[in-house]
PDB file of C-alpha atoms in Angstrom:
ATOM      1  CA  UNK A  95     -15.646-178.437  80.738  1.00  0.00           C
ATOM      2  CA  UNK A  96     -12.195-179.405  79.405  1.00  0.00           C
ATOM      3  CA  UNK A  97     -11.539-175.833  78.224  1.00  0.00           C
ATOM      4  CA  UNK A  98     -13.346-174.054  81.105  1.00  0.00           C
ATOM      5  CA  UNK A  99     -14.944-171.822  78.488  1.00  0.00           C
ATOM      6  CA  UNK A 100     -18.479-170.501  77.956  1.00  0.00           C
ATOM      7  CA  UNK A 101     -19.598-169.938  74.347  1.00  0.00           C
ATOM      8  CA  UNK A 102     -22.353-167.400  73.638  1.00  0.00           C
ATOM      9  CA  UNK A 103     -24.120-166.504  70.396  1.00  0.00           C
ATOM     10  CA  UNK A 104     -25.415-162.940  70.049  1.00  0.00           C
ATOM     11  CA  UNK A 105     -27.365-160.517  67.887  1.00  0.00           C
ATOM     12  CA  UNK A 106     -26.052-157.080  66.955  1.00  0.00           C
ATOM     13  CA  UNK A 107     -29.102-155.385  65.415  1.00  0.00           C
ATOM     14  CA  UNK A 108     -30.087-151.931  66.578  1.00  0.00           C
ATOM     15  CA  UNK A 109     -33.625-150.863  67.336  1.00  0.00           C
ATOM     16  CA  UNK A 110     -34.925-147.451  68.258  1.00  0.00           C
ATOM     17  CA  UNK A 111     -37.937-147.655  70.494  1.00  0.00           C
ATOM     18  CA  UNK A 112     -40.086-144.661  71.323  1.00  0.00           C
ATOM     19  CA  UNK A 113     -42.211-145.995  74.166  1.00  0.00           C
ATOM     20  CA  UNK A 114     -45.968-145.627  74.013  1.00  0.00           C
ATOM     21  CA  UNK A 115     -47.311-143.059  76.439  1.00  0.00           C
ATOM     22  CA  UNK A 116     -50.588-144.908  76.864  1.00  0.00           C
ATOM     23  CA  UNK A 117     -50.561-148.693  77.256  1.00  0.00           C
ATOM     24  CA  UNK A 118     -54.322-149.098  77.266  1.00  0.00           C
ATOM     25  CA  UNK A 119     -54.234-150.680  73.815  1.00  0.00           C
ATOM     26  CA  UNK A 120     -52.055-153.683  74.723  1.00  0.00           C
ATOM     27  CA  UNK A 121     -52.668-156.403  72.115  1.00  0.00           C
ATOM     28  CA  UNK A 122     -53.988-159.868  72.831  1.00  0.00           C
ATOM     29  CA  UNK A 123     -51.610-162.519  74.226  1.00  0.00           C
ATOM     30  CA  UNK A 124     -49.538-164.222  71.533  1.00  0.00           C
ATOM     31  CA  UNK A 125     -49.125-161.148  69.340  1.00  0.00           C
ATOM     32  CA  UNK A 126     -45.877-159.239  68.999  1.00  0.00           C
ATOM     33  CA  UNK A 127     -45.767-155.986  70.882  1.00  0.00           C
ATOM     34  CA  UNK A 128     -42.703-153.921  71.664  1.00  0.00           C
ATOM     35  CA  UNK A 129     -44.577-151.216  73.560  1.00  0.00           C
ATOM     36  CA  UNK A 130     -43.352-148.856  70.875  1.00  0.00           C
ATOM     37  CA  UNK A 131     -45.002-145.829  69.370  1.00  0.00           C
ATOM     38  CA  UNK A 132     -42.854-146.280  66.253  1.00  0.00           C
ATOM     39  CA  UNK A 133     -43.785-149.763  65.053  1.00  0.00           C
ATOM     40  CA  UNK A 134     -42.968-151.243  61.655  1.00  0.00           C
ATOM     41  CA  UNK A 135     -40.051-150.323  59.415  1.00  0.00           C
ATOM     42  CA  UNK A 136     -38.854-147.441  61.615  1.00  0.00           C
ATOM     43  CA  UNK A 137     -38.250-149.697  64.622  1.00  0.00           C
ATOM     44  CA  UNK A 138     -35.211-151.707  63.459  1.00  0.00           C
ATOM     45  CA  UNK A 139     -32.149-150.767  61.433  1.00  0.00           C
ATOM     46  CA  UNK A 140     -32.159-152.364  57.965  1.00  0.00           C
ATOM     47  CA  UNK A 141     -31.558-156.140  58.189  1.00  0.00           C
ATOM     48  CA  UNK A 142     -28.385-155.896  56.088  1.00  0.00           C
ATOM     49  CA  UNK A 143     -26.823-153.980  59.000  1.00  0.00           C
ATOM     50  CA  UNK A 144     -27.521-156.789  61.486  1.00  0.00           C
ATOM     51  CA  UNK A 145     -24.573-158.948  62.559  1.00  0.00           C
ATOM     52  CA  UNK A 146     -23.918-161.860  64.862  1.00  0.00           C
ATOM     53  CA  UNK A 147     -21.190-162.834  67.277  1.00  0.00           C
ATOM     54  CA  UNK A 148     -19.908-165.966  68.922  1.00  0.00           C
ATOM     55  CA  UNK A 149     -17.872-165.092  71.997  1.00  0.00           C
ATOM     56  CA  UNK A 150     -15.748-167.465  74.067  1.00  0.00           C
ATOM     57  CA  UNK A 151     -15.479-166.409  77.718  1.00  0.00           C
ATOM     58  CA  UNK A 152     -13.129-167.757  80.381  1.00  0.00           C
ATOM     59  CA  UNK A 153     -15.515-169.376  82.887  1.00  0.00           C
ATOM     60  CA  UNK A 154     -13.324-168.373  85.857  1.00  0.00           C
ATOM     61  CA  UNK A 155     -12.874-164.661  85.299  1.00  0.00           C
ATOM     62  CA  UNK A 156     -15.241-163.713  82.444  1.00  0.00           C
ATOM     63  CA  UNK A 157     -12.457-162.478  80.178  1.00  0.00           C
ATOM     64  CA  UNK A 158     -13.022-162.793  76.444  1.00  0.00           C
ATOM     65  CA  UNK A 159     -10.817-165.487  74.904  1.00  0.00           C
ATOM     66  CA  UNK A 160     -11.946-164.881  71.325  1.00  0.00           C
ATOM     67  CA  UNK A 161     -14.812-163.453  69.259  1.00  0.00           C
ATOM     68  CA  UNK A 162     -16.083-164.465  65.852  1.00  0.00           C
ATOM     69  CA  UNK A 163     -18.130-161.937  63.844  1.00  0.00           C
ATOM     70  CA  UNK A 164     -20.785-163.553  61.646  1.00  0.00           C
ATOM     71  CA  UNK A 165     -22.456-161.860  58.699  1.00  0.00           C
ATOM     72  CA  UNK A 166     -25.908-162.266  60.290  1.00  0.00           C
ATOM     73  CA  UNK A 167     -27.313-162.573  63.831  1.00  0.00           C
ATOM     74  CA  UNK A 168     -26.616-165.790  65.741  1.00  0.00           C
ATOM     75  CA  UNK A 169     -29.862-167.093  67.236  1.00  0.00           C
ATOM     76  CA  UNK A 170     -29.117-170.765  66.712  1.00  0.00           C
ATOM     77  CA  UNK A 171     -27.621-172.904  69.410  1.00  0.00           C
ATOM     78  CA  UNK A 172     -23.890-172.916  70.060  1.00  0.00           C
ATOM     79  CA  UNK A 173     -22.766-176.527  70.448  1.00  0.00           C
ATOM     80  CA  UNK A 174     -19.302-177.671  71.490  1.00  0.00           C
ATOM     81  CA  UNK A 175     -17.677-181.065  71.039  1.00  0.00           C
ATOM     82  CA  UNK A 176     -14.957-182.976  72.859  1.00  0.00           C
ATOM     83  CA  UNK A 177     -13.121-182.990  69.530  1.00  0.00           C
ATOM     84  CA  UNK A 178     -12.435-179.255  69.761  1.00  0.00           C
ATOM     85  CA  UNK A 179     -15.227-177.882  67.565  1.00  0.00           C
ATOM     86  CA  UNK A 180     -17.855-175.197  68.147  1.00  0.00           C
ATOM     87  CA  UNK A 181     -20.892-175.412  65.849  1.00  0.00           C
ATOM     88  CA  UNK A 182     -23.385-172.625  65.254  1.00  0.00           C
ATOM     89  CA  UNK A 183     -25.497-171.091  62.475  1.00  0.00           C
ATOM     90  CA  UNK A 184     -26.759-167.632  61.597  1.00  0.00           C
ATOM     91  CA  UNK A 185     -29.953-166.063  60.281  1.00  0.00           C
ATOM     92  CA  UNK A 186     -28.394-165.727  56.818  1.00  0.00           C
ATOM     93  CA  UNK A 187     -28.279-169.502  56.397  1.00  0.00           C
ATOM     94  CA  UNK A 188     -24.596-170.105  57.140  1.00  0.00           C
ATOM     95  CA  UNK A 189     -23.514-173.064  59.265  1.00  0.00           C
ATOM     96  CA  UNK A 190     -20.102-172.848  60.945  1.00  0.00           C
ATOM     97  CA  UNK A 191     -17.580-175.142  62.610  1.00  0.00           C
ATOM     98  CA  UNK A 192     -15.138-173.034  64.630  1.00  0.00           C
ATOM     99  CA  UNK A 193     -11.938-174.043  66.370  1.00  0.00           C
ATOM    100  CA  UNK A 194     -12.697-174.230  70.100  1.00  0.00           C
ATOM    101  CA  UNK A 195      -9.340-172.657  71.060  1.00  0.00           C
ATOM    102  CA  UNK A 196      -9.111-169.806  68.540  1.00  0.00           C
ATOM    103  CA  UNK A 197     -12.534-169.235  66.971  1.00  0.00           C
ATOM    104  CA  UNK A 198     -11.048-169.736  63.504  1.00  0.00           C
ATOM    105  CA  UNK A 199     -13.540-171.024  60.913  1.00  0.00           C
ATOM    106  CA  UNK A 200     -12.623-174.628  60.091  1.00  0.00           C
ATOM    107  CA  UNK A 201     -15.676-175.384  57.945  1.00  0.00           C
ATOM    108  CA  UNK A 202     -18.630-173.408  56.632  1.00  0.00           C
ATOM    109  CA  UNK A 203     -21.580-174.233  54.407  1.00  0.00           C
ATOM    110  CA  UNK A 204     -24.773-172.560  53.271  1.00  0.00           C
ATOM    111  CA  UNK A 205     -28.015-174.195  54.359  1.00  0.00           C
ATOM    112  CA  UNK A 206     -30.197-171.860  52.316  1.00  0.00           C
ATOM    113  CA  UNK A 207     -32.419-171.056  55.298  1.00  0.00           C
ATOM    114  CA  UNK A 208     -32.160-168.986  58.461  1.00  0.00           C
ATOM    115  CA  UNK A 209     -31.353-170.868  61.664  1.00  0.00           C
ATOM    116  CA  UNK A 210     -32.776-169.933  65.022  1.00  0.00           C
ATOM    117  CA  UNK A 211     -32.929-173.364  66.633  1.00  0.00           C
ATOM    118  CA  UNK A 212     -30.727-176.079  67.944  1.00  0.00           C
ATOM    119  CA  UNK A 213     -27.686-177.917  66.676  1.00  0.00           C
ATOM    120  CA  UNK A 214     -26.726-181.303  68.050  1.00  0.00           C
ATOM    121  CA  UNK A 215     -24.006-183.841  67.451  1.00  0.00           C
ATOM    122  CA  UNK A 216     -24.529-187.539  68.033  1.00  0.00           C
ATOM    123  CA  UNK A 217     -23.090-190.946  67.221  1.00  0.00           C
ATOM    124  CA  UNK A 218     -25.058-193.306  64.949  1.00  0.00           C
ATOM    125  CA  UNK A 219     -23.760-196.423  63.257  1.00  0.00           C
ATOM    126  CA  UNK A 220     -20.233-195.655  64.396  1.00  0.00           C
ATOM    127  CA  UNK A 221     -20.329-192.233  62.708  1.00  0.00           C
ATOM    128  CA  UNK A 222     -20.419-188.743  64.267  1.00  0.00           C
ATOM    129  CA  UNK A 223     -23.312-186.681  62.875  1.00  0.00           C
ATOM    130  CA  UNK A 224     -24.410-183.053  63.140  1.00  0.00           C
ATOM    131  CA  UNK A 225     -28.103-182.178  62.935  1.00  0.00           C
ATOM    132  CA  UNK A 226     -29.387-178.622  62.615  1.00  0.00           C
ATOM    133  CA  UNK A 227     -32.939-177.265  62.492  1.00  0.00           C
ATOM    134  CA  UNK A 228     -33.123-174.686  59.685  1.00  0.00           C
ATOM    135  CA  UNK A 229     -35.936-172.564  58.304  1.00  0.00           C
ATOM    136  CA  UNK A 230     -36.732-170.339  61.254  1.00  0.00           C
ATOM    137  CA  UNK A 231     -40.086-168.642  60.926  1.00  0.00           C
ATOM    138  CA  UNK A 232     -40.014-165.083  62.214  1.00  0.00           C
ATOM    139  CA  UNK A 233     -42.488-162.219  62.146  1.00  0.00           C
ATOM    140  CA  UNK A 234     -39.660-159.662  62.391  1.00  0.00           C
ATOM    141  CA  UNK A 235     -36.674-161.195  60.541  1.00  0.00           C
ATOM    142  CA  UNK A 236     -37.300-160.639  56.800  1.00  0.00           C
ATOM    143  CA  UNK A 237     -35.409-163.751  55.707  1.00  0.00           C
ATOM    144  CA  UNK A 238     -37.591-166.049  57.765  1.00  0.00           C
ATOM    145  CA  UNK A 239     -38.585-169.266  56.057  1.00  0.00           C
ATOM    146  CA  UNK A 240     -41.965-170.508  54.890  1.00  0.00           C
ATOM    147  CA  UNK A 241     -40.943-174.092  55.641  1.00  0.00           C
ATOM    148  CA  UNK A 242     -38.573-175.677  58.148  1.00  0.00           C
ATOM    149  CA  UNK A 243     -36.424-178.813  57.912  1.00  0.00           C
ATOM    150  CA  UNK A 244     -33.677-180.705  59.722  1.00  0.00           C
ATOM    151  CA  UNK A 245     -30.329-181.141  57.960  1.00  0.00           C
ATOM    152  CA  UNK A 246     -27.909-183.903  58.976  1.00  0.00           C
ATOM    153  CA  UNK A 247     -24.185-183.792  58.162  1.00  0.00           C
ATOM    154  CA  UNK A 248     -21.615-186.544  58.663  1.00  0.00           C
ATOM    155  CA  UNK A 249     -18.384-185.606  60.442  1.00  0.00           C
ATOM    156  CA  UNK A 250     -15.074-187.150  59.485  1.00  0.00           C
TER     157      UNK A 250
END
């Protein structure tokens, strides 16, 4: 609220969908179905072409204040702090702390696992902490994890 800014994570990964002409063979609930005639490897561009974005929008007029281009799609939460930080993570396993005003990377580390979940900051024992759920399991993202975990970092 102090910056009157909205922060949005995004995926830039192209897909070419040739719609099925007949939808009589809709799969059971809970299975992935794109309604595409061209399923499998011909549906999406190669994963190494996928990118992510964090965009800061002015909440009053919708104008873009800044954009950060990540190496992989951003599906993880985008969390802001009163201390002027924006935290997020990408599907390549990178965790970022961006400057809230400029989008400049202030800190970055590799988690070793894709992130598609939440990031939170909290105070415990007089110390500010950052927790992130890593190891997203995905039937379509090839770098999905076999096992998930929660990482906790201490902020200075």
